[in-house]
């Protein structure tokens, strides 16, 4: 092997079999059943996906060809015609699900509502007719900048109904970030709200839209459609700004779903590169509908009785695929929550679970680590007995955080699905199937059927079991991104050229390191950009961080390298402590020893820096790039606009 890959030092051996009562109900209920499905997909991918597309979705017109693969450009279900909102709404109206809850919504101040499939369908049709009235046509991009209220999902579905690709911009982003995204997509309309409630405050949104559009800075935008939420007074520009509650009065509730080509763009969603301008990830209709539909079934084993809650924001891919499209396509009940744990109610998540009898709960490691920090008394004070399945997404989960989730939230009864995937992949790629695959804390387990995942070196050669390398996918899958909006070259460069095509086969690589163990389980080791090189050993961040988090005093840890004359790089660990712990030198020394005892002297942090919080993106991912600059005493460079809380960085700087 000519290029060094990544060394693995973590030694996690615990194994949790699927609980018997879960297995009893599950669609895929044994390792053999999973393997059979996996093998079937591998032997004949086109046949496998065609059969599912035929049986699971409604098409207005059947496709001519399942897959047209001109690397790196894929087309799925060529010439097939469908509309994702027909699959998410209309088809349920002719069944008993017509009056089943489609969306349950809980607002932060405690207001709430439930929309049945029939009601949601009606709202989407009204909204779609308002979009038409504002001149939106098939192919026009619509910006959505909303709080977590039902109208956010309704707006997305309304766009999809008439064939206008949506571009959702997370409501926590600034006016500048919004403007850049609107301009990149040449959006014609922005859908927003006066504001939303978050952490006990009314957060203004329309004001940010006004800033983004001021001085004609986003000239493609002709109209702004405003949903009333907070009732704060906001200026409305005549001719440009319109209230949703006014316009809905004048339109019909009949709006047939536009027949879309399978490859028509469904949405563009921006993902920040660590440097450079955000990439508009393009997803199309047929493949995305099928894959999010199937993965919602496989990963969550969702059933009609379930109350399913994904805590993501609809501004992220997780919200697109697993609050809106995947659950609704399956006729499931999806819960949306506007709020976040906050001073006035740190245990609000547990209140929501108790109130609605949530059965499936899907959240992020960053949230779990925050729950750990806040203390067990909060979840222990609520009845969580309705839960039957837990999920995590967004970052590698440290085994000890996994164990806490398993014990304190799942009461050792609920399987945990650790789902590895990306904005670019559209849907889950690696996960446990909860009724079939025993879980290992910290492992994203197995590839889903149809996903030919592998761990390779830079030349594309598979690395032996238990050696770290680059996580790649060898065969196209239906919900893969189609391109970077307006920039095919960037698409090719970013995802398909890091690892050279081998024997004519293109490998998809989007930046994570991983290892596969002897049982075929995948362990994601973190972004390869964050790998630390100590005396010629390349170490992933996840394993060292997990060793730190396994110490009782530590809530969260981030490790980075700083230049070192002798070793190349030395490890610097940024550590936040659990509620009652006091930082001091003795504890720092103890943590260093703890890492050595857990995974070896090689991983011993040279420096431990205690900190109240770590810098994170707005979706909760630790920004190690910024910590790297701090650790080596450099000014922080590059884009910091995705940082959730600037003051965290300032505090870290002062402490340096
Ligand atoms: C869905 C989502 C993608 C990146 C991905 C990886 C990290 C997500 C993970 C995980 C380890 C998991 N990531 N899930 N790492 N285990 N279960 O988060 O999409 O925002 O595009 O981020 O997140 O590094 O490459 P996105």
XYZ file of C-alpha atoms and ligand atoms in Angstrom:
682
model
C 0.000 0.000 0.000
C 1.621 3.260 -1.052
C -0.487 5.719 0.906
C -1.033 5.675 4.642
C -4.682 5.278 5.596
C -5.949 5.650 9.143
C -5.050 3.584 12.155
C -7.684 2.282 14.497
C -7.061 2.095 18.230
C -10.557 1.865 19.655
C -11.480 -1.430 21.221
C -15.226 -1.584 21.739
C -16.627 -5.090 22.097
C -20.121 -4.783 23.591
C -22.929 -6.278 21.547
C -26.693 -5.830 21.977
C -29.076 -8.239 20.314
C -32.426 -6.914 19.027
C -35.056 -7.314 21.787
C -37.389 -10.269 21.229
C -40.608 -8.229 21.175
C -39.109 -5.909 18.579
C -38.060 -8.838 16.410
C -41.519 -10.323 16.605
C -43.113 -7.339 14.845
C -40.250 -6.382 12.550
C -40.409 -6.594 8.761
C -36.808 -7.716 8.514
C -36.350 -9.881 11.564
C -33.152 -11.902 11.330
C -29.558 -11.495 10.171
C -30.368 -14.017 7.435
C -33.312 -11.954 6.187
C -31.072 -8.883 6.003
C -28.348 -10.831 4.227
C -30.783 -12.265 1.708
C -32.087 -8.803 0.861
C -28.557 -7.415 0.657
C -27.403 -10.208 -1.633
C -30.437 -9.842 -3.856
C -29.772 -6.127 -4.308
C -26.108 -6.739 -4.986
C -26.714 -9.431 -7.572
C -29.139 -7.340 -9.615
C -29.394 -3.713 -8.472
C -31.625 -2.620 -11.342
C -34.029 -5.503 -10.850
C -34.070 -4.982 -7.094
C -34.926 -1.286 -7.260
C -37.378 -1.727 -10.126
C -39.372 -4.259 -8.145
C -39.597 -1.911 -5.161
C -40.419 1.108 -7.310
C -43.236 -0.892 -8.838
C -44.721 -2.182 -5.600
C -44.064 0.713 -3.214
C -44.725 3.848 -5.274
C -47.397 5.142 -7.566
C -46.261 6.193 -11.044
C -48.306 8.117 -13.586
C -46.146 6.515 -16.240
C -43.654 3.685 -15.976
C -39.942 4.193 -16.693
C -38.123 2.874 -19.783
C -34.827 2.182 -18.064
C -34.055 1.699 -14.363
C -30.573 3.199 -14.314
C -28.581 5.201 -16.795
C -25.081 5.486 -15.333
C -22.633 7.772 -17.106
C -20.179 8.253 -14.250
C -20.456 10.346 -12.240
C -23.920 11.187 -13.544
C -26.789 8.865 -12.770
C -30.394 8.857 -13.889
C -32.908 6.597 -12.205
C -36.222 5.415 -13.641
C -35.613 7.180 -16.925
C -38.795 8.653 -18.415
C -40.890 7.531 -15.461
C -43.506 10.069 -14.347
C -44.680 10.594 -10.790
C -45.301 13.235 -8.179
C -43.873 12.735 -4.712
C -46.849 14.490 -3.116
C -49.199 12.006 -4.741
C -47.208 9.300 -2.968
C -47.061 11.283 0.292
C -50.698 12.422 0.318
C -53.243 11.533 -2.371
C -52.742 7.801 -2.344
C -53.500 7.628 1.384
C -56.830 9.393 0.933
C -58.433 6.360 -0.660
C -57.497 4.224 2.360
C -58.366 4.297 6.081
C -55.338 6.553 6.547
C -57.353 9.462 5.178
C -58.227 10.433 8.758
C -54.979 9.289 10.346
C -52.637 11.915 11.817
C -50.021 12.799 9.223
C -48.346 15.605 11.167
C -48.513 16.234 14.871
C -47.086 19.612 15.707
C -46.117 21.064 19.064
C -45.135 24.732 19.307
C -42.615 25.955 21.839
C -45.113 28.096 23.810
C -47.295 24.981 24.183
C -49.756 25.482 21.330
C -50.230 22.441 19.140
C -52.162 20.966 16.241
C -52.671 17.746 14.352
C -53.228 17.467 10.619
C -54.749 14.308 9.207
C -53.761 13.151 5.743
C -56.960 14.676 4.357
C -56.314 17.982 6.089
C -52.664 18.097 5.094
C -53.615 17.352 1.496
C -56.082 20.246 1.528
C -53.531 22.664 3.016
C -50.913 21.641 0.462
C -53.364 22.151 -2.419
C -54.345 25.612 -1.158
C -50.717 26.545 -0.702
C -49.815 25.233 -4.149
C -52.576 27.314 -5.726
C -51.263 30.414 -3.958
C -47.813 29.675 -5.374
C -49.342 29.466 -8.850
C -51.147 32.729 -8.262
C -47.803 34.336 -7.441
C -46.552 33.228 -10.840
C -44.557 30.182 -9.777
C -44.272 27.616 -12.540
C -42.738 24.188 -12.909
C -38.950 24.561 -12.710
C -38.886 27.854 -10.764
C -36.802 27.624 -7.587
C -38.538 28.713 -4.390
C -36.614 29.683 -1.252
C -38.088 28.529 2.069
C -36.864 30.223 5.256
C -39.151 29.102 8.035
C -39.451 28.179 11.672
C -40.488 24.630 12.586
C -44.196 25.053 12.006
C -46.493 22.873 9.882
C -46.413 25.469 7.102
C -42.717 24.664 6.583
C -43.623 21.119 5.536
C -46.737 22.345 3.726
C -44.643 24.831 1.717
C -42.171 22.124 0.703
C -44.961 19.791 -0.382
C -46.758 22.611 -2.219
C -43.618 23.323 -4.234
C -43.205 19.631 -5.034
C -46.858 19.425 -6.053
C -46.445 21.973 -8.844
C -42.894 20.987 -9.763
C -41.091 24.014 -8.349
C -37.833 22.855 -6.725
C -37.543 24.090 -3.162
C -34.406 25.408 -1.601
C -34.876 25.357 2.165
C -32.508 27.572 4.104
C -32.304 26.799 7.821
C -34.090 29.523 9.804
C -31.062 30.037 12.041
C -28.902 31.224 9.144
C -28.176 34.926 8.746
C -29.441 37.284 6.042
C -26.096 36.978 4.215
C -26.234 33.193 4.099
C -29.833 33.385 2.915
C -28.965 35.909 0.203
C -26.078 33.793 -1.140
C -28.319 30.750 -1.380
C -31.184 32.636 -3.022
C -28.808 34.096 -5.566
C -27.061 30.833 -6.333
C -30.415 29.219 -7.146
C -31.956 32.338 -8.708
C -35.009 31.856 -6.489
C -38.139 33.673 -7.663
C -40.045 33.578 -4.395
C -39.194 33.354 -0.716
C -41.587 31.733 1.740
C -41.011 32.847 5.311
C -42.792 33.719 8.561
C -42.839 36.801 10.746
C -40.728 34.745 13.125
C -40.587 31.606 15.203
C -40.254 30.715 18.865
C -36.927 29.358 19.982
C -35.445 29.169 23.456
C -38.131 31.395 24.955
C -37.683 34.137 22.387
C -39.535 35.217 19.270
C -36.822 34.979 16.616
C -37.472 37.327 13.698
C -37.284 35.788 10.231
C -39.026 38.244 7.915
C -36.582 40.942 9.105
C -33.699 38.750 7.897
C -35.424 38.262 4.553
C -35.803 42.056 4.263
C -32.082 42.428 4.919
C -31.209 39.743 2.401
C -33.287 41.438 -0.295
C -32.375 45.061 0.551
C -30.830 47.189 -2.206
C -31.893 44.680 -4.796
C -29.184 42.275 -3.560
C -31.180 39.205 -4.608
C -32.750 40.484 -7.819
C -34.324 37.184 -8.902
C -36.776 37.294 -5.973
C -40.100 38.784 -7.093
C -42.362 38.007 -4.154
C -42.263 37.114 -0.470
C -44.995 34.971 1.036
C -45.288 35.400 4.796
C -46.888 33.018 7.279
C -48.038 34.540 10.536
C -46.570 32.840 13.574
C -45.315 35.172 16.313
C -47.719 38.053 15.571
C -44.895 40.548 16.037
C -45.398 43.670 13.973
C -43.396 43.522 10.756
C -43.197 45.827 7.753
C -44.791 44.478 4.560
C -43.583 45.909 1.269
C -46.589 46.517 -0.983
C -46.465 44.554 -4.204
C -43.669 42.287 -2.950
C -44.813 40.902 0.390
C -48.022 38.894 0.860
C -49.654 37.257 3.850
C -50.427 33.575 3.407
C -53.627 33.934 5.449
C -54.867 36.598 3.015
C -54.022 34.836 -0.221
C -55.420 31.450 0.868
C -58.886 32.995 1.057
C -59.026 33.496 -2.683
C -57.877 30.122 -4.042
C -59.418 26.744 -4.716
C -58.537 23.661 -2.673
C -58.251 21.605 -5.830
C -54.762 21.279 -7.230
C -53.852 18.146 -9.167
C -50.309 16.894 -8.678
C -48.139 17.841 -11.642
C -46.722 14.760 -13.406
C -42.975 15.122 -12.926
C -40.226 13.347 -14.745
C -38.359 11.000 -12.440
C -35.228 13.114 -12.993
C -36.876 16.519 -12.535
C -35.245 18.396 -9.662
C -37.184 18.011 -6.417
C -34.975 20.256 -4.337
C -31.625 21.926 -3.890
C -30.153 21.938 -0.400
C -26.937 23.746 0.443
C -24.190 22.101 2.408
C -21.195 24.065 3.562
C -17.839 23.017 2.345
C -15.243 23.703 5.057
C -13.885 26.372 2.748
C -15.345 28.011 -0.303
C -18.949 28.748 -1.100
C -21.715 26.349 -0.073
C -22.593 23.622 -2.531
C -26.154 23.309 -3.786
C -26.791 19.587 -3.552
C -29.303 18.607 -6.232
C -31.837 15.839 -5.619
C -34.369 14.612 -8.135
C -37.784 13.058 -7.798
C -38.174 9.333 -8.466
C -35.024 7.881 -6.936
C -35.256 10.142 -3.905
C -38.885 9.228 -3.295
C -38.146 5.516 -3.518
C -35.023 5.521 -1.395
C -36.358 7.685 1.442
C -39.537 5.592 1.412
C -37.637 2.308 1.691
C -35.105 3.476 4.258
C -37.883 4.814 6.492
C -39.265 1.272 6.470
C -35.965 -0.542 6.819
C -34.251 1.636 9.407
C -37.196 2.599 11.581
C -39.382 -0.383 10.809
C -42.164 2.154 10.964
C -45.659 0.772 11.619
C -49.107 2.292 11.500
C -49.360 2.621 15.296
C -46.067 4.495 15.587
C -45.718 8.092 16.660
C -42.426 8.931 15.066
C -40.403 11.971 16.108
C -37.294 13.212 14.380
C -35.903 16.244 16.227
C -34.057 17.711 13.234
C -35.058 20.969 11.597
C -36.642 20.788 8.149
C -33.773 23.041 7.051
C -31.443 20.019 7.064
C -31.488 16.899 4.918
C -32.619 14.895 7.944
C -35.757 17.025 8.103
C -36.367 16.695 4.355
C -35.963 12.934 4.195
C -37.100 11.820 7.640
C -39.629 14.381 8.868
C -41.388 15.072 5.596
C -40.924 12.795 2.594
C -39.988 9.362 3.975
C -42.581 9.169 6.767
C -45.419 10.675 4.729
C -44.741 8.456 1.730
C -45.249 5.548 4.150
C -48.471 6.970 5.568
C -46.849 7.323 8.988
C -47.458 9.852 11.759
C -44.593 12.337 11.922
C -44.192 14.714 14.841
C -42.696 18.194 14.431
C -41.523 20.208 17.415
C -40.766 23.914 17.200
C -38.748 24.265 20.387
C -35.401 23.332 21.848
C -34.267 22.503 25.385
C -34.088 25.860 27.130
C -33.646 27.447 30.540
C -37.380 27.548 31.252
C -37.794 23.867 30.331
C -34.610 21.854 29.835
C -36.660 18.643 29.826
C -39.095 19.710 27.103
C -38.176 16.769 24.847
C -39.281 14.296 27.518
C -42.517 16.234 27.955
C -43.225 15.838 24.237
C -42.513 12.091 24.335
C -44.821 11.636 27.309
C -47.581 13.864 25.931
C -47.836 12.145 22.547
C -46.654 8.658 23.424
C -43.753 8.897 20.988
C -42.609 5.412 19.969
C -39.639 6.209 17.696
C -37.227 8.981 18.669
C -34.491 10.107 16.276
C -31.959 12.725 17.380
C -28.285 13.731 17.185
C -25.216 12.919 19.321
C -24.795 16.607 20.123
C -28.284 16.587 21.677
C -27.562 13.375 23.570
C -24.351 14.856 25.010
C -26.324 17.938 26.067
C -28.920 15.674 27.769
C -26.099 13.923 29.631
C -24.775 17.258 30.813
C -28.223 18.374 32.019
C -28.658 15.260 34.116
C -30.712 12.085 34.328
C -33.321 13.539 36.635
C -35.009 15.241 33.657
C -35.811 12.128 31.596
C -36.304 10.104 34.780
C -39.073 12.485 35.773
C -41.180 11.594 32.730
C -42.921 8.492 31.467
C -40.897 7.331 28.454
C -42.384 3.846 28.339
C -43.983 4.431 24.922
C -40.546 4.426 23.245
C -39.620 1.313 21.271
C -36.802 2.505 18.994
C -34.095 5.175 19.233
C -31.992 6.652 16.469
C -29.007 8.933 16.068
C -27.551 10.904 13.168
C -25.118 13.688 12.410
C -21.806 12.712 13.973
C -20.127 9.592 15.238
C -21.636 8.760 18.614
C -19.117 8.027 21.365
C -19.777 4.581 22.877
C -20.380 6.025 26.355
C -22.959 8.494 25.019
C -24.573 5.532 23.226
C -24.681 3.599 26.521
C -26.305 6.520 28.292
C -28.937 6.786 25.515
C -29.503 3.037 25.738
C -29.912 3.000 29.528
C -31.443 6.319 30.515
C -33.733 6.941 27.532
C -34.244 3.448 26.125
C -34.321 1.737 29.569
C -32.312 -1.053 27.924
C -35.439 -2.037 25.953
C -35.046 -0.086 22.718
C -32.663 -0.840 19.878
C -30.546 2.120 18.727
C -30.069 2.773 15.027
C -26.923 4.815 14.386
C -27.508 6.092 10.857
C -24.532 7.245 8.797
C -25.420 9.294 5.732
C -25.102 12.780 4.246
C -26.973 15.575 2.509
C -25.378 14.171 -0.625
C -26.612 10.613 -0.141
C -30.243 11.684 0.331
C -30.995 8.806 2.695
C -29.475 6.408 5.223
C -26.476 4.419 3.997
C -25.122 2.566 7.029
C -27.264 1.605 10.012
C -28.450 -1.302 12.046
C -31.738 -2.823 10.953
C -33.339 -2.799 14.381
C -35.079 -6.177 14.161
C -32.228 -7.968 12.425
C -28.812 -6.717 13.411
C -27.246 -6.706 16.868
C -25.833 -3.296 17.645
C -22.386 -2.244 18.859
C -22.058 1.103 20.663
C -20.326 3.568 18.343
C -20.740 1.529 15.166
C -23.041 2.556 12.323
C -23.271 -1.190 11.658
C -24.084 -2.368 8.132
C -24.786 -0.978 4.677
C -28.436 -0.988 3.660
C -29.558 -3.207 0.784
C -28.283 -1.758 -2.496
C -25.437 0.170 -0.844
C -22.081 -1.286 -1.811
C -20.066 0.420 0.901
C -16.386 -0.325 1.320
C -13.270 0.920 3.082
C -10.372 1.568 0.719
C -6.983 3.265 0.441
C -6.326 6.255 -1.793
C -5.872 3.991 -4.786
C -9.222 2.370 -4.285
C -7.884 -0.947 -2.958
C -9.918 -2.448 -0.110
C -8.033 -2.278 3.183
C -7.972 -5.361 5.445
C -10.554 -5.732 8.223
C -9.923 -3.555 11.255
C -7.684 -1.138 9.377
C -8.948 2.364 8.863
C -9.379 3.872 5.429
C -11.712 5.898 3.252
C -15.421 5.143 3.319
C -16.703 4.787 -0.246
C -19.715 3.519 -2.170
C -19.146 1.413 -5.260
C -22.470 1.470 -7.047
C -24.974 4.278 -7.660
C -28.106 4.280 -5.495
C -31.457 5.942 -6.205
C -31.220 8.982 -3.900
C -27.619 9.943 -4.614
C -27.091 13.633 -5.368
C -27.176 14.318 -9.091
C -24.764 17.256 -9.186
C -23.746 20.493 -7.495
C -26.267 23.070 -8.654
C -24.775 24.837 -11.666
C -21.350 23.250 -11.243
C -20.855 19.747 -12.656
C -17.098 20.119 -12.374
C -17.229 20.807 -8.698
C -19.428 17.734 -8.306
C -16.892 15.575 -10.111
C -13.919 17.071 -8.285
C -15.408 16.933 -4.812
C -16.869 13.454 -4.748
C -15.426 11.327 -7.531
C -11.776 12.194 -8.003
C -10.158 11.943 -4.561
C -9.999 8.260 -5.058
C -9.043 7.523 -8.603
C -11.535 5.522 -10.655
C -10.234 1.971 -10.764
C -10.797 -0.454 -13.631
C -13.450 1.894 -14.953
C -15.307 1.819 -11.642
C -16.046 5.158 -10.005
C -16.044 5.317 -6.216
C -18.207 7.830 -4.378
C -16.226 9.439 -1.560
C -17.491 12.300 0.564
C -14.844 12.703 3.163
C -15.257 10.263 6.054
C -12.782 7.757 7.396
C -13.948 4.350 8.607
C -12.940 0.851 9.555
C -14.777 -2.414 9.040
C -14.403 -5.041 11.754
C -14.227 -8.807 11.360
C -18.018 -9.097 11.689
C -18.616 -6.695 8.808
C -19.587 -3.734 11.014
C -18.554 -0.245 9.944
C -17.078 2.233 12.415
C -17.019 5.816 11.159
C -13.874 7.517 12.439
C -14.624 11.129 11.565
C -13.828 13.404 8.660
C -10.554 12.586 6.970
C -9.714 16.307 6.944
C -9.559 16.070 10.724
C -7.168 13.088 10.897
C -4.211 13.744 13.220
C -0.774 12.494 12.281
C 1.294 11.563 15.348
C 4.776 10.132 14.717
C 3.638 8.745 11.392
C 0.437 7.245 12.813
C -2.730 8.681 11.332
C -5.463 8.790 13.957
C -9.153 9.575 13.523
C -10.757 12.015 15.939
C -13.664 9.800 16.996
C -11.656 7.188 18.828
C -9.594 9.577 20.957
C -12.676 11.628 21.744
C -14.543 8.504 22.735
C -11.765 7.579 25.152
C -12.084 11.000 26.773
C -15.879 10.845 26.924
C -15.672 7.449 28.629
C -14.231 9.244 31.685
C -17.034 10.067 34.108
C -16.168 13.765 34.361
C -16.288 14.470 30.626
C -19.425 15.504 28.755
C -17.953 16.259 25.352
C -14.522 16.299 23.730
C -12.944 17.419 20.481
C -9.368 16.596 19.534
C -7.179 18.275 16.946
C -3.530 18.245 15.961
C -1.039 21.068 16.364
C 2.338 21.160 14.659
C 5.091 19.452 16.643
C 8.773 19.336 15.673
C 9.287 15.835 16.895
C 6.044 14.032 16.220
C 4.698 15.934 13.230
C 1.537 16.687 15.155
C 0.661 16.632 18.844
C -2.836 16.028 20.145
C -4.731 18.892 21.749
C -8.028 17.986 23.423
C -10.798 20.472 24.069
C -12.996 19.125 26.828
C -16.285 20.186 28.387
C -17.094 18.711 31.766
C -20.304 17.344 33.215
C -22.400 19.718 35.317
C -20.732 19.388 38.708
C -17.080 18.958 37.689
C -14.341 21.519 38.292
C -11.498 21.897 35.799
C -7.976 21.749 37.233
C -4.508 20.408 36.484
C -5.012 17.222 38.410
C -8.060 16.370 36.341
C -6.185 17.195 33.133
C -3.449 14.796 34.185
C -6.016 12.153 35.054
C -7.670 12.509 31.637
C -4.329 12.074 29.868
C -3.699 8.894 31.853
C -7.215 7.727 31.118
C -6.681 8.001 27.354
C -3.413 6.095 27.660
C -5.125 3.365 29.668
C -8.068 3.159 27.269
C -6.350 3.215 23.895
C -2.598 3.591 24.342
C 0.273 6.008 24.747
C 0.165 7.006 21.095
C -3.107 8.842 21.654
C -2.016 10.663 24.813
C -3.138 14.301 24.529
C -0.229 16.678 24.873
C -2.549 19.370 26.058
C -6.009 19.373 27.617
C -8.022 22.571 27.378
C -11.173 22.860 29.412
C -13.954 24.847 27.876
C -17.576 25.587 28.687
C -18.703 24.751 25.168
C -17.290 23.668 21.814
C -17.748 25.539 18.554
C -20.443 23.835 16.476
C -22.224 24.269 13.195
C -25.857 25.207 13.352
C -26.752 21.559 12.880
C -24.646 20.658 15.909
C -21.445 19.296 14.418
C -18.180 20.138 16.163
C -16.073 22.499 14.011
C -12.610 21.039 14.532
C -11.158 23.253 11.816
C -11.576 26.274 14.101
C -10.118 24.441 17.079
C -7.131 23.449 14.965
C -6.334 27.106 14.298
C -6.736 27.954 17.965
C -4.569 25.053 19.100
C -1.704 26.106 16.882
C -2.045 29.733 17.914
C -3.178 30.921 14.480
C -5.968 33.283 13.667
C -9.135 31.436 12.751
C -9.427 31.477 8.985
C -12.049 30.535 6.427
C -15.807 30.690 6.637
C -17.216 31.001 10.161
C -20.743 31.914 9.063
C -22.047 28.431 9.854
C -20.895 28.725 13.479
C -23.845 28.453 15.837
C -22.604 30.699 18.599
C -19.722 33.095 17.971
C -19.202 33.784 21.654
C -17.968 30.209 22.116
C -15.037 30.986 19.864
C -14.309 34.278 21.604
C -14.265 32.577 24.992
C -11.931 29.874 23.736
C -9.640 32.559 22.359
C -9.527 34.402 25.660
C -8.728 31.194 27.478
C -5.855 30.479 25.079
C -27.350 13.348 7.719
C -26.302 14.383 7.909
C -22.868 14.483 6.814
C -21.651 14.136 7.661
C -21.059 12.795 7.309
C -20.364 12.421 8.605
C -21.309 12.939 9.662
C -23.590 11.895 9.880
C -23.142 10.138 11.082
C -21.936 10.815 10.824
C -20.762 9.211 11.979
C -23.092 8.937 11.856
N -22.253 11.909 10.091
N -24.136 10.834 10.478
N -20.751 10.353 11.268
N -21.870 8.514 12.284
N -24.190 8.243 12.169
O -25.820 14.584 9.004
O -25.920 15.033 6.773
O -25.283 17.378 7.464
O -24.651 16.434 5.196
O -23.512 15.658 7.288
O -22.023 14.008 9.037
O -19.137 13.096 8.712
O -20.180 12.900 6.216
P -24.860 16.205 6.640
